[in-house]
Amino acid sequence: MSAVQEETAIEVHGLCNRFGAHVVHEGLDLVVPRGKVVSLVGGSGSGKTVLLNNLIMLTRPAAGSIRILGRDVEALGREERIRLQLRLGVMFQQGALFTSLTVLENVMLPLAEHARLPRRLREEAAMLKIQLAGLDADAVHRHPRELSGGMTKRAALARALALDPEILFLDEPTSGLDPVSARAFDRLVLALRDALGVTIFQITHDLDSIFGASDLVVFLARKKVLAAGTAEELAQRPEPELRAYFSARAGGSNCSLNTCL
């Protein structure tokens, strides 16, 4: 593995996605550095979820190359692809918890499927991840219907952490949360980055998260990555898509664009 590959978690070159005559991405290039929080942003229809599904290997692009943790995804056989997927953790937007299982059972499920551990050790490992996600002990034996929105997000995060992923994918992690809970989740994301050294790739439209909890912001527009940099850098860019996005978002944020800058 080259030095560049060792420093990058994800490399995408020339990516194309199309559905019939509709082209979502064309010639998209992306580099995600290891150990950073990267926020993927862009307007509605820019293909954020489509790109995420490519990166977690749920769908294949029409063209282009994707390297995850130094591995060429397209060159992998079925078993190698599964092994690579086990190095990734995914927190879906609505949590996607199994409603018939408790929080503990949800977090234990990946360990039961993929880790050859006795039940006692699976429980201990799951409890550790639940604690890392910031859930109180009294939530462990609750079912998803008994959880608040913030607790559901944290339970889903704990499950995503179950197998000690090297890359953590978060789909709209603060969506639907009140401002206090959303900022607490941002702090948790940064704490996980620092404590675990995990690469975190999140889709978000939360301007406070974009400015306060991102090392790198990637902006999708014109069927490609239009710009990448810090939030402050992107907010000063002249492209009309960026100016419209940040000026519109600033109006609904708890912090104005001027105060965020």
PDB file of C-alpha atoms in Angstrom:
ATOM      1  CA  MET A   1       0.000   0.000   0.000  1.00  0.00           C
ATOM      2  CA  SER A   2       1.356   3.423  -0.965  1.00  0.00           C
ATOM      3  CA  ALA A   3       1.855   6.238   1.522  1.00  0.00           C
ATOM      4  CA  VAL A   4      -1.060   8.121  -0.067  1.00  0.00           C
ATOM      5  CA  GLN A   5      -3.363   5.117   0.355  1.00  0.00           C
ATOM      6  CA  GLU A   6      -2.312   4.757   4.001  1.00  0.00           C
ATOM      7  CA  GLU A   7      -3.403   8.360   4.604  1.00  0.00           C
ATOM      8  CA  THR A   8      -6.750   8.034   2.845  1.00  0.00           C
ATOM      9  CA  ALA A   9      -9.780   6.044   3.917  1.00  0.00           C
ATOM     10  CA  ILE A  10     -11.738   6.471   0.680  1.00  0.00           C
ATOM     11  CA  GLU A  11     -10.672   7.304  -2.884  1.00  0.00           C
ATOM     12  CA  VAL A  12     -13.191   7.779  -5.672  1.00  0.00           C
ATOM     13  CA  HIS A  13     -12.245   8.549  -9.267  1.00  0.00           C
ATOM     14  CA  GLY A  14     -14.412   9.187 -12.307  1.00  0.00           C
ATOM     15  CA  LEU A  15     -17.588   7.950 -10.618  1.00  0.00           C
ATOM     16  CA  CYS A  16     -20.772   7.834 -12.677  1.00  0.00           C
ATOM     17  CA  ASN A  17     -24.264   6.961 -11.482  1.00  0.00           C
ATOM     18  CA  ARG A  18     -27.274   6.926 -13.754  1.00  0.00           C
ATOM     19  CA  PHE A  19     -30.815   5.627 -13.635  1.00  0.00           C
ATOM     20  CA  GLY A  20     -32.034   5.204 -17.169  1.00  0.00           C
ATOM     21  CA  ALA A  21     -31.556   8.540 -18.886  1.00  0.00           C
ATOM     22  CA  HIS A  22     -31.156  10.375 -15.576  1.00  0.00           C
ATOM     23  CA  VAL A  23     -27.505  11.032 -14.713  1.00  0.00           C
ATOM     24  CA  VAL A  24     -26.874  11.616 -11.001  1.00  0.00           C
ATOM     25  CA  HIS A  25     -23.067  11.732 -10.968  1.00  0.00           C
ATOM     26  CA  GLU A  26     -20.609  12.080 -13.818  1.00  0.00           C
ATOM     27  CA  GLY A  27     -16.836  12.144 -13.356  1.00  0.00           C
ATOM     28  CA  LEU A  28     -17.061  12.500  -9.578  1.00  0.00           C
ATOM     29  CA  ASP A  29     -13.738  12.476  -7.690  1.00  0.00           C
ATOM     30  CA  LEU A  30     -13.436  12.300  -3.913  1.00  0.00           C
ATOM     31  CA  VAL A  31     -10.701  11.714  -1.336  1.00  0.00           C
ATOM     32  CA  VAL A  32     -11.563  11.136   2.334  1.00  0.00           C
ATOM     33  CA  PRO A  33      -8.583  11.368   4.727  1.00  0.00           C
ATOM     34  CA  ARG A  34      -8.244   8.874   7.555  1.00  0.00           C
ATOM     35  CA  GLY A  35      -9.173   9.867  11.079  1.00  0.00           C
ATOM     36  CA  LYS A  36     -11.246  12.915  10.108  1.00  0.00           C
ATOM     37  CA  VAL A  37     -14.901  13.912  10.243  1.00  0.00           C
ATOM     38  CA  VAL A  38     -16.055  14.533   6.670  1.00  0.00           C
ATOM     39  CA  SER A  39     -19.479  16.056   6.002  1.00  0.00           C
ATOM     40  CA  LEU A  40     -21.159  15.472   2.647  1.00  0.00           C
ATOM     41  CA  VAL A  41     -23.555  18.288   1.807  1.00  0.00           C
ATOM     42  CA  GLY A  42     -25.452  19.574  -1.191  1.00  0.00           C
ATOM     43  CA  GLY A  43     -28.872  20.478  -2.408  1.00  0.00           C
ATOM     44  CA  SER A  44     -31.787  18.107  -2.774  1.00  0.00           C
ATOM     45  CA  GLY A  45     -31.233  15.748  -5.692  1.00  0.00           C
ATOM     46  CA  SER A  46     -27.465  16.135  -5.724  1.00  0.00           C
ATOM     47  CA  GLY A  47     -27.016  12.405  -5.074  1.00  0.00           C
ATOM     48  CA  LYS A  48     -25.745  12.286  -1.505  1.00  0.00           C
ATOM     49  CA  THR A  49     -27.582   9.070  -0.625  1.00  0.00           C
ATOM     50  CA  VAL A  50     -26.675   7.504  -3.976  1.00  0.00           C
ATOM     51  CA  LEU A  51     -22.998   8.155  -3.255  1.00  0.00           C
ATOM     52  CA  LEU A  52     -23.323   6.811   0.278  1.00  0.00           C
ATOM     53  CA  ASN A  53     -24.843   3.590  -1.056  1.00  0.00           C
ATOM     54  CA  ASN A  54     -21.880   3.234  -3.422  1.00  0.00           C
ATOM     55  CA  LEU A  55     -19.408   3.695  -0.585  1.00  0.00           C
ATOM     56  CA  ILE A  56     -21.033   1.138   1.715  1.00  0.00           C
ATOM     57  CA  MET A  57     -21.235  -1.254  -1.247  1.00  0.00           C
ATOM     58  CA  LEU A  58     -25.017  -1.523  -1.374  1.00  0.00           C
ATOM     59  CA  THR A  59     -25.065  -0.397  -5.014  1.00  0.00           C
ATOM     60  CA  ARG A  60     -22.514  -0.358  -7.806  1.00  0.00           C
ATOM     61  CA  PRO A  61     -21.863   2.741  -9.905  1.00  0.00           C
ATOM     62  CA  ALA A  62     -22.212   2.699 -13.681  1.00  0.00           C
ATOM     63  CA  ALA A  63     -18.537   3.626 -14.056  1.00  0.00           C
ATOM     64  CA  GLY A  64     -15.516   4.786 -12.093  1.00  0.00           C
ATOM     65  CA  SER A  65     -13.388   3.343  -9.304  1.00  0.00           C
ATOM     66  CA  ILE A  66     -13.796   3.225  -5.522  1.00  0.00           C
ATOM     67  CA  ARG A  67     -11.048   2.296  -3.093  1.00  0.00           C
ATOM     68  CA  ILE A  68     -12.042   1.691   0.514  1.00  0.00           C
ATOM     69  CA  LEU A  69      -9.231   1.274   3.064  1.00  0.00           C
ATOM     70  CA  GLY A  70      -6.829   0.638   0.192  1.00  0.00           C
ATOM     71  CA  ARG A  71      -8.973  -2.025  -1.496  1.00  0.00           C
ATOM     72  CA  ASP A  72     -10.338  -1.673  -5.014  1.00  0.00           C
ATOM     73  CA  VAL A  73     -14.006  -2.463  -4.429  1.00  0.00           C
ATOM     74  CA  GLU A  74     -14.722  -3.581  -7.986  1.00  0.00           C
ATOM     75  CA  ALA A  75     -11.862  -6.090  -7.901  1.00  0.00           C
ATOM     76  CA  LEU A  76     -13.156  -7.851  -4.785  1.00  0.00           C
ATOM     77  CA  GLY A  77     -14.898 -11.193  -4.810  1.00  0.00           C
ATOM     78  CA  ARG A  78     -18.023 -11.779  -2.754  1.00  0.00           C
ATOM     79  CA  GLU A  79     -16.231 -12.995   0.394  1.00  0.00           C
ATOM     80  CA  GLU A  80     -13.628 -10.215   0.243  1.00  0.00           C
ATOM     81  CA  ARG A  81     -16.384  -7.646  -0.191  1.00  0.00           C
ATOM     82  CA  ILE A  82     -18.171  -8.954   2.898  1.00  0.00           C
ATOM     83  CA  ARG A  83     -14.949  -8.822   4.922  1.00  0.00           C
ATOM     84  CA  LEU A  84     -14.417  -5.220   3.835  1.00  0.00           C
ATOM     85  CA  GLN A  85     -18.003  -4.295   4.710  1.00  0.00           C
ATOM     86  CA  LEU A  86     -17.384  -5.610   8.216  1.00  0.00           C
ATOM     87  CA  ARG A  87     -14.730  -2.905   8.600  1.00  0.00           C
ATOM     88  CA  LEU A  88     -17.439  -0.276   8.055  1.00  0.00           C
ATOM     89  CA  GLY A  89     -20.149   0.866  10.443  1.00  0.00           C
ATOM     90  CA  VAL A  90     -23.377   2.452   9.236  1.00  0.00           C
ATOM     91  CA  MET A  91     -25.922   4.492  11.172  1.00  0.00           C
ATOM     92  CA  PHE A  92     -29.049   4.920   9.066  1.00  0.00           C
ATOM     93  CA  GLN A  93     -31.137   8.092   9.231  1.00  0.00           C
ATOM     94  CA  GLN A  94     -34.128   6.641  11.072  1.00  0.00           C
ATOM     95  CA  GLY A  95     -32.013   4.272  13.162  1.00  0.00           C
ATOM     96  CA  ALA A  96     -33.303   1.081  11.486  1.00  0.00           C
ATOM     97  CA  LEU A  97     -33.369  -0.691  14.840  1.00  0.00           C
ATOM     98  CA  PHE A  98     -35.199  -3.996  15.102  1.00  0.00           C
ATOM     99  CA  THR A  99     -38.372  -3.124  16.963  1.00  0.00           C
ATOM    100  CA  SER A 100     -38.751  -6.557  18.588  1.00  0.00           C
ATOM    101  CA  LEU A 101     -35.274  -6.375  20.158  1.00  0.00           C
ATOM    102  CA  THR A 102     -34.045  -4.322  23.094  1.00  0.00           C
ATOM    103  CA  VAL A 103     -31.220  -1.830  22.702  1.00  0.00           C
ATOM    104  CA  LEU A 104     -28.765  -4.382  24.086  1.00  0.00           C
ATOM    105  CA  GLU A 105     -30.027  -7.075  21.732  1.00  0.00           C
ATOM    106  CA  ASN A 106     -29.813  -4.722  18.748  1.00  0.00           C
ATOM    107  CA  VAL A 107     -26.188  -3.902  19.527  1.00  0.00           C
ATOM    108  CA  MET A 108     -25.342  -7.540  20.201  1.00  0.00           C
ATOM    109  CA  LEU A 109     -26.789  -8.693  16.875  1.00  0.00           C
ATOM    110  CA  PRO A 110     -23.728  -7.871  14.676  1.00  0.00           C
ATOM    111  CA  LEU A 111     -21.512  -9.539  17.286  1.00  0.00           C
ATOM    112  CA  ALA A 112     -23.677 -12.660  17.258  1.00  0.00           C
ATOM    113  CA  GLU A 113     -23.510 -12.827  13.467  1.00  0.00           C
ATOM    114  CA  HIS A 114     -19.852 -12.029  12.900  1.00  0.00           C
ATOM    115  CA  ALA A 115     -17.851 -12.424  16.130  1.00  0.00           C
ATOM    116  CA  ARG A 116     -17.155 -15.842  17.588  1.00  0.00           C
ATOM    117  CA  LEU A 117     -17.576 -14.866  21.203  1.00  0.00           C
ATOM    118  CA  PRO A 118     -19.508 -16.442  24.070  1.00  0.00           C
ATOM    119  CA  ARG A 119     -22.686 -14.612  25.005  1.00  0.00           C
ATOM    120  CA  ARG A 120     -21.184 -13.061  28.155  1.00  0.00           C
ATOM    121  CA  LEU A 121     -18.401 -11.419  26.148  1.00  0.00           C
ATOM    122  CA  ARG A 122     -20.872 -10.265  23.477  1.00  0.00           C
ATOM    123  CA  GLU A 123     -22.917  -8.590  26.198  1.00  0.00           C
ATOM    124  CA  GLU A 124     -19.843  -6.912  27.670  1.00  0.00           C
ATOM    125  CA  ALA A 125     -18.729  -5.669  24.250  1.00  0.00           C
ATOM    126  CA  ALA A 126     -22.221  -4.384  23.484  1.00  0.00           C
ATOM    127  CA  MET A 127     -22.433  -2.594  26.818  1.00  0.00           C
ATOM    128  CA  LEU A 128     -19.131  -0.879  26.094  1.00  0.00           C
ATOM    129  CA  LYS A 129     -20.421   0.418  22.748  1.00  0.00           C
ATOM    130  CA  ILE A 130     -23.663   1.564  24.368  1.00  0.00           C
ATOM    131  CA  GLN A 131     -21.629   3.530  26.896  1.00  0.00           C
ATOM    132  CA  LEU A 132     -19.455   4.984  24.113  1.00  0.00           C
ATOM    133  CA  ALA A 133     -22.615   6.169  22.394  1.00  0.00           C
ATOM    134  CA  GLY A 134     -23.614   8.035  25.546  1.00  0.00           C
ATOM    135  CA  LEU A 135     -26.691   6.028  26.502  1.00  0.00           C
ATOM    136  CA  ASP A 136     -27.660   5.614  30.139  1.00  0.00           C
ATOM    137  CA  ALA A 137     -27.798   2.145  31.643  1.00  0.00           C
ATOM    138  CA  ASP A 138     -31.585   2.327  32.019  1.00  0.00           C
ATOM    139  CA  ALA A 139     -31.961   2.383  28.219  1.00  0.00           C
ATOM    140  CA  VAL A 140     -30.261  -0.969  27.710  1.00  0.00           C
ATOM    141  CA  HIS A 141     -33.369  -3.103  28.133  1.00  0.00           C
ATOM    142  CA  ARG A 142     -35.816  -0.769  26.410  1.00  0.00           C
ATOM    143  CA  HIS A 143     -37.320  -1.429  23.001  1.00  0.00           C
ATOM    144  CA  PRO A 144     -37.058   1.181  20.228  1.00  0.00           C
ATOM    145  CA  ARG A 145     -40.665   2.326  20.745  1.00  0.00           C
ATOM    146  CA  GLU A 146     -39.703   3.340  24.295  1.00  0.00           C
ATOM    147  CA  LEU A 147     -36.829   5.571  23.193  1.00  0.00           C
ATOM    148  CA  SER A 148     -36.759   9.288  22.457  1.00  0.00           C
ATOM    149  CA  GLY A 149     -35.407  10.482  19.122  1.00  0.00           C
ATOM    150  CA  GLY A 150     -32.003  11.239  20.586  1.00  0.00           C
ATOM    151  CA  MET A 151     -31.803   7.891  22.346  1.00  0.00           C
ATOM    152  CA  THR A 152     -32.735   6.099  19.120  1.00  0.00           C
ATOM    153  CA  LYS A 153     -29.884   7.864  17.327  1.00  0.00           C
ATOM    154  CA  ARG A 154     -27.425   6.840  20.018  1.00  0.00           C
ATOM    155  CA  ALA A 155     -28.647   3.241  20.055  1.00  0.00           C
ATOM    156  CA  ALA A 156     -28.196   3.087  16.288  1.00  0.00           C
ATOM    157  CA  LEU A 157     -24.728   4.578  16.685  1.00  0.00           C
ATOM    158  CA  ALA A 158     -23.830   1.955  19.298  1.00  0.00           C
ATOM    159  CA  ARG A 159     -24.870  -0.796  16.890  1.00  0.00           C
ATOM    160  CA  ALA A 160     -22.795   0.805  14.118  1.00  0.00           C
ATOM    161  CA  LEU A 161     -19.791   0.716  16.480  1.00  0.00           C
ATOM    162  CA  ALA A 162     -20.331  -2.922  17.483  1.00  0.00           C
ATOM    163  CA  LEU A 163     -17.614  -4.421  15.260  1.00  0.00           C
ATOM    164  CA  ASP A 164     -15.038  -1.642  15.836  1.00  0.00           C
ATOM    165  CA  PRO A 165     -15.298  -0.119  12.344  1.00  0.00           C
ATOM    166  CA  GLU A 166     -12.469   1.802  10.737  1.00  0.00           C
ATOM    167  CA  ILE A 167     -14.942   4.016   8.874  1.00  0.00           C
ATOM    168  CA  LEU A 168     -18.228   5.131  10.398  1.00  0.00           C
ATOM    169  CA  PHE A 169     -20.978   6.308   8.033  1.00  0.00           C
ATOM    170  CA  LEU A 170     -23.715   8.510   9.497  1.00  0.00           C
ATOM    171  CA  ASP A 171     -26.833   9.402   7.505  1.00  0.00           C
ATOM    172  CA  GLU A 172     -28.322  12.684   8.786  1.00  0.00           C
ATOM    173  CA  PRO A 173     -27.276  11.981  12.392  1.00  0.00           C
ATOM    174  CA  THR A 174     -28.850  15.134  13.873  1.00  0.00           C
ATOM    175  CA  SER A 175     -32.006  15.180  11.742  1.00  0.00           C
ATOM    176  CA  GLY A 176     -35.113  15.546  13.892  1.00  0.00           C
ATOM    177  CA  LEU A 177     -33.229  16.355  17.078  1.00  0.00           C
ATOM    178  CA  ASP A 178     -33.753  19.475  19.140  1.00  0.00           C
ATOM    179  CA  PRO A 179     -30.804  21.919  19.103  1.00  0.00           C
ATOM    180  CA  VAL A 180     -29.435  20.830  22.493  1.00  0.00           C
ATOM    181  CA  SER A 181     -29.512  17.131  21.559  1.00  0.00           C
ATOM    182  CA  ALA A 182     -28.059  17.862  18.121  1.00  0.00           C
ATOM    183  CA  ARG A 183     -25.080  19.733  19.534  1.00  0.00           C
ATOM    184  CA  ALA A 184     -24.520  16.979  22.096  1.00  0.00           C
ATOM    185  CA  PHE A 185     -24.423  14.481  19.247  1.00  0.00           C
ATOM    186  CA  ASP A 186     -21.873  16.662  17.429  1.00  0.00           C
ATOM    187  CA  ARG A 187     -19.651  16.606  20.504  1.00  0.00           C
ATOM    188  CA  LEU A 188     -20.015  12.834  20.664  1.00  0.00           C
ATOM    189  CA  VAL A 189     -18.913  12.503  17.030  1.00  0.00           C
ATOM    190  CA  LEU A 190     -15.778  14.532  17.713  1.00  0.00           C
ATOM    191  CA  ALA A 191     -15.068  12.544  20.887  1.00  0.00           C
ATOM    192  CA  LEU A 192     -15.300   9.260  18.954  1.00  0.00           C
ATOM    193  CA  ARG A 193     -12.932  10.614  16.327  1.00  0.00           C
ATOM    194  CA  ASP A 194     -10.398  11.547  18.974  1.00  0.00           C
ATOM    195  CA  ALA A 195     -10.768   8.465  21.191  1.00  0.00           C
ATOM    196  CA  LEU A 196     -11.007   5.781  18.517  1.00  0.00           C
ATOM    197  CA  GLY A 197      -9.193   7.353  15.571  1.00  0.00           C
ATOM    198  CA  VAL A 198     -12.134   6.342  13.401  1.00  0.00           C
ATOM    199  CA  THR A 199     -12.885   8.056  10.087  1.00  0.00           C
ATOM    200  CA  ILE A 200     -16.409   9.510  10.148  1.00  0.00           C
ATOM    201  CA  PHE A 201     -18.280  10.236   6.918  1.00  0.00           C
ATOM    202  CA  GLN A 202     -21.634  11.889   7.474  1.00  0.00           C
ATOM    203  CA  ILE A 203     -24.426  13.201   5.298  1.00  0.00           C
ATOM    204  CA  THR A 204     -25.856  16.289   6.937  1.00  0.00           C
ATOM    205  CA  HIS A 205     -27.819  19.436   6.213  1.00  0.00           C
ATOM    206  CA  ASP A 206     -27.293  20.800   9.744  1.00  0.00           C
ATOM    207  CA  LEU A 207     -25.300  24.011   9.397  1.00  0.00           C
ATOM    208  CA  ASP A 208     -24.159  23.904  13.017  1.00  0.00           C
ATOM    209  CA  SER A 209     -22.749  20.421  12.452  1.00  0.00           C
ATOM    210  CA  ILE A 210     -21.145  21.517   9.205  1.00  0.00           C
ATOM    211  CA  PHE A 211     -19.322  24.375  10.934  1.00  0.00           C
ATOM    212  CA  GLY A 212     -18.819  22.903  14.382  1.00  0.00           C
ATOM    213  CA  ALA A 213     -18.187  19.221  13.879  1.00  0.00           C
ATOM    214  CA  SER A 214     -16.474  18.790  10.499  1.00  0.00           C
ATOM    215  CA  ASP A 215     -12.819  18.609   9.571  1.00  0.00           C
ATOM    216  CA  LEU A 216     -13.666  18.607   5.864  1.00  0.00           C
ATOM    217  CA  VAL A 217     -16.842  19.540   4.000  1.00  0.00           C
ATOM    218  CA  VAL A 218     -17.579  18.037   0.574  1.00  0.00           C
ATOM    219  CA  PHE A 219     -20.188  19.838  -1.529  1.00  0.00           C
ATOM    220  CA  LEU A 220     -22.034  18.003  -4.294  1.00  0.00           C
ATOM    221  CA  ALA A 221     -23.395  19.946  -7.264  1.00  0.00           C
ATOM    222  CA  ARG A 222     -23.274  19.747 -11.068  1.00  0.00           C
ATOM    223  CA  LYS A 223     -23.160  15.913 -10.772  1.00  0.00           C
ATOM    224  CA  LYS A 224     -19.733  15.994  -9.076  1.00  0.00           C
ATOM    225  CA  VAL A 225     -17.816  17.296  -6.071  1.00  0.00           C
ATOM    226  CA  LEU A 226     -18.006  20.998  -6.754  1.00  0.00           C
ATOM    227  CA  ALA A 227     -15.819  21.972  -3.791  1.00  0.00           C
ATOM    228  CA  ALA A 228     -14.100  20.517  -0.752  1.00  0.00           C
ATOM    229  CA  GLY A 229     -12.549  22.312   2.188  1.00  0.00           C
ATOM    230  CA  THR A 230     -13.429  23.670   5.599  1.00  0.00           C
ATOM    231  CA  ALA A 231     -16.899  25.089   6.117  1.00  0.00           C
ATOM    232  CA  GLU A 232     -15.410  28.564   6.407  1.00  0.00           C
ATOM    233  CA  GLU A 233     -13.629  28.150   3.066  1.00  0.00           C
ATOM    234  CA  LEU A 234     -16.734  26.879   1.276  1.00  0.00           C
ATOM    235  CA  ALA A 235     -18.884  29.691   2.679  1.00  0.00           C
ATOM    236  CA  GLN A 236     -16.560  32.193   0.988  1.00  0.00           C
ATOM    237  CA  ARG A 237     -16.489  30.456  -2.410  1.00  0.00           C
ATOM    238  CA  PRO A 238     -17.981  32.349  -5.393  1.00  0.00           C
ATOM    239  CA  GLU A 239     -19.896  29.461  -6.996  1.00  0.00           C
ATOM    240  CA  PRO A 240     -23.641  30.295  -7.032  1.00  0.00           C
ATOM    241  CA  GLU A 241     -24.626  26.881  -5.643  1.00  0.00           C
ATOM    242  CA  LEU A 242     -22.393  27.379  -2.613  1.00  0.00           C
ATOM    243  CA  ARG A 243     -23.478  30.959  -2.047  1.00  0.00           C
ATOM    244  CA  ALA A 244     -27.149  29.998  -2.270  1.00  0.00           C
ATOM    245  CA  TYR A 245     -26.726  26.983   0.002  1.00  0.00           C
ATOM    246  CA  PHE A 246     -24.866  28.701   2.810  1.00  0.00           C
ATOM    247  CA  SER A 247     -26.934  31.910   2.707  1.00  0.00           C
ATOM    248  CA  ALA A 248     -30.189  29.937   2.767  1.00  0.00           C
ATOM    249  CA  ARG A 249     -29.046  27.595   5.520  1.00  0.00           C
ATOM    250  CA  ALA A 250     -27.721  30.450   7.637  1.00  0.00           C
ATOM    251  CA  GLY A 251     -31.205  31.892   7.979  1.00  0.00           C
ATOM    252  CA  GLY A 252     -32.503  28.779   9.737  1.00  0.00           C
ATOM    253  CA  SER A 253     -29.497  27.972  11.892  1.00  0.00           C
ATOM    254  CA  ASN A 254     -29.046  28.712  15.563  1.00  0.00           C
ATOM    255  CA  CYS A 255     -25.855  30.513  14.652  1.00  0.00           C
ATOM    256  CA  SER A 256     -25.830  32.998  11.803  1.00  0.00           C
ATOM    257  CA  LEU A 257     -23.254  32.646   9.073  1.00  0.00           C
ATOM    258  CA  ASN A 258     -21.432  35.671  10.385  1.00  0.00           C
ATOM    259  CA  THR A 259     -21.224  34.308  13.921  1.00  0.00           C
ATOM    260  CA  CYS A 260     -20.221  30.856  12.692  1.00  0.00           C
ATOM    261  CA  LEU A 261     -17.403  32.438  10.757  1.00  0.00           C
TER     262      LEU A 261
END
